[in-house]
Coordinates of C-alpha atoms in Angstrom, one line a residue:
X1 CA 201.1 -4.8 48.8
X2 CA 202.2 -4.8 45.4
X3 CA 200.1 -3.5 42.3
X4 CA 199.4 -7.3 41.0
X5 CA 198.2 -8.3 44.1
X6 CA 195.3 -4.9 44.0
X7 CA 194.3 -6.2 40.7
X8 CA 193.0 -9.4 42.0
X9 CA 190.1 -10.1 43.7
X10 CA 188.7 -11.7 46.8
X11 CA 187.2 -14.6 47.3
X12 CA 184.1 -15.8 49.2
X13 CA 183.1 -19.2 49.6
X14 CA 179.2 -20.0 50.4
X15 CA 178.4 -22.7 52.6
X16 CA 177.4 -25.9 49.7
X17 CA 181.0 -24.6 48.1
X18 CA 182.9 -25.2 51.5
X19 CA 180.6 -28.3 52.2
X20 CA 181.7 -29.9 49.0
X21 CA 185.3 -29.0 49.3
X22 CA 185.2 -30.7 52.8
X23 CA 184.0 -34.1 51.1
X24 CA 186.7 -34.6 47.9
X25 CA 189.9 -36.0 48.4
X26 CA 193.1 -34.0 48.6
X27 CA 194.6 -34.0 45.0
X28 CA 190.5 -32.8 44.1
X29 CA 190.6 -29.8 46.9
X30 CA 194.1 -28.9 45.4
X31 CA 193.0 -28.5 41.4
X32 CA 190.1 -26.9 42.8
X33 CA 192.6 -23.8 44.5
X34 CA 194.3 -23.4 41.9
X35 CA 191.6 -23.1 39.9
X36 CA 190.0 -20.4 42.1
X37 CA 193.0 -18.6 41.8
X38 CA 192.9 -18.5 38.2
X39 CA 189.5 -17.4 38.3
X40 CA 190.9 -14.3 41.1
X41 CA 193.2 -13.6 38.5
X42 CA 190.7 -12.9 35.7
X43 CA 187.0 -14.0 36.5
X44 CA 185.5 -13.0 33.4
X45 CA 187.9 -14.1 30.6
X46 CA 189.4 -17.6 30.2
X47 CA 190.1 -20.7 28.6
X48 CA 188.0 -22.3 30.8
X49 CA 185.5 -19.5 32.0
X50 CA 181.9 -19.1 30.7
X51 CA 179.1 -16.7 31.4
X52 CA 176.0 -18.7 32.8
X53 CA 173.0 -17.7 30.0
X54 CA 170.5 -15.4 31.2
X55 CA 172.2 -14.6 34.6
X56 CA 174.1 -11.5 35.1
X57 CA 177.9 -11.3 36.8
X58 CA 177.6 -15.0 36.9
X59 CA 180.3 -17.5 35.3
X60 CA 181.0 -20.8 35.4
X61 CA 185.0 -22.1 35.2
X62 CA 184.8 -26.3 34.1
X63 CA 187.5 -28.4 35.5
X64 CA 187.3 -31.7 34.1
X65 CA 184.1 -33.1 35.2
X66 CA 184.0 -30.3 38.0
X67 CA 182.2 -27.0 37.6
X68 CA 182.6 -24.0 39.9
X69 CA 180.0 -21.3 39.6
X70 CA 180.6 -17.8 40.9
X71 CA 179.0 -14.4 40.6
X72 CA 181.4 -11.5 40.6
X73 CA 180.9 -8.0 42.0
X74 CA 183.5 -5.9 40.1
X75 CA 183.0 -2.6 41.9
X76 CA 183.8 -4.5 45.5
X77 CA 186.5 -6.8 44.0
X78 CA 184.7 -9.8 45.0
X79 CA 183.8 -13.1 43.5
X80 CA 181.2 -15.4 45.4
X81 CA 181.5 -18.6 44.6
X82 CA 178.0 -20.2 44.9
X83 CA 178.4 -24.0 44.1
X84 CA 181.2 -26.6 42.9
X85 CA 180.0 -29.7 41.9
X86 CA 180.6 -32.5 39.0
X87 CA 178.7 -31.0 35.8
X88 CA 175.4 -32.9 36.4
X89 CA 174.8 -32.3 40.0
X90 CA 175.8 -28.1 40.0
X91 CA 172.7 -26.7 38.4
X92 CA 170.3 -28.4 40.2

């Protein structure tokens, strides 16, 4: 394992993520990964990374018209990522 690899940090995927990611068409599912590796690079800081207002550990990363929202747990290395969506459906 090398060091980069023990800076980043895992990813969990709750069921309406993976339920939405089974839906969208291929090119969709591929911007989507490498978007959630970008965010297991660096979930806090980022060009296109925002904390969600009034919620702790919890981020959203905008992809066109897509959102992913994610909380992450920086003592266990872990981001869960709750919902992605298009922007008007995610924060229903």
């Amino acid at each position: 394992m090398t060091s980069r690899e023990n800076l980043t940090f895992k990813v969990r995927l709750s069921r309406r993520a993976e339920g939405y990611l089974r839906c969208i068409d291929r090119n969709t599912q591929k911007r989507i990964a490498a978007a959630i590796e970008n965010i297991r690079q660096n979930p806090i800081r980022g060009l296109h990374i925002r904390p969600l207002e009034g919620r702790e550990s919890e981020y959203r990363y905008y992809l066109g018209n897509l959102r992913i929202v994610y909380t992450v747990h920086p003592g266990e290395r872990l981001i869960d990522i709750t919902s992605i969506g298009p922007r008007g459906d995610i924060y229903k």
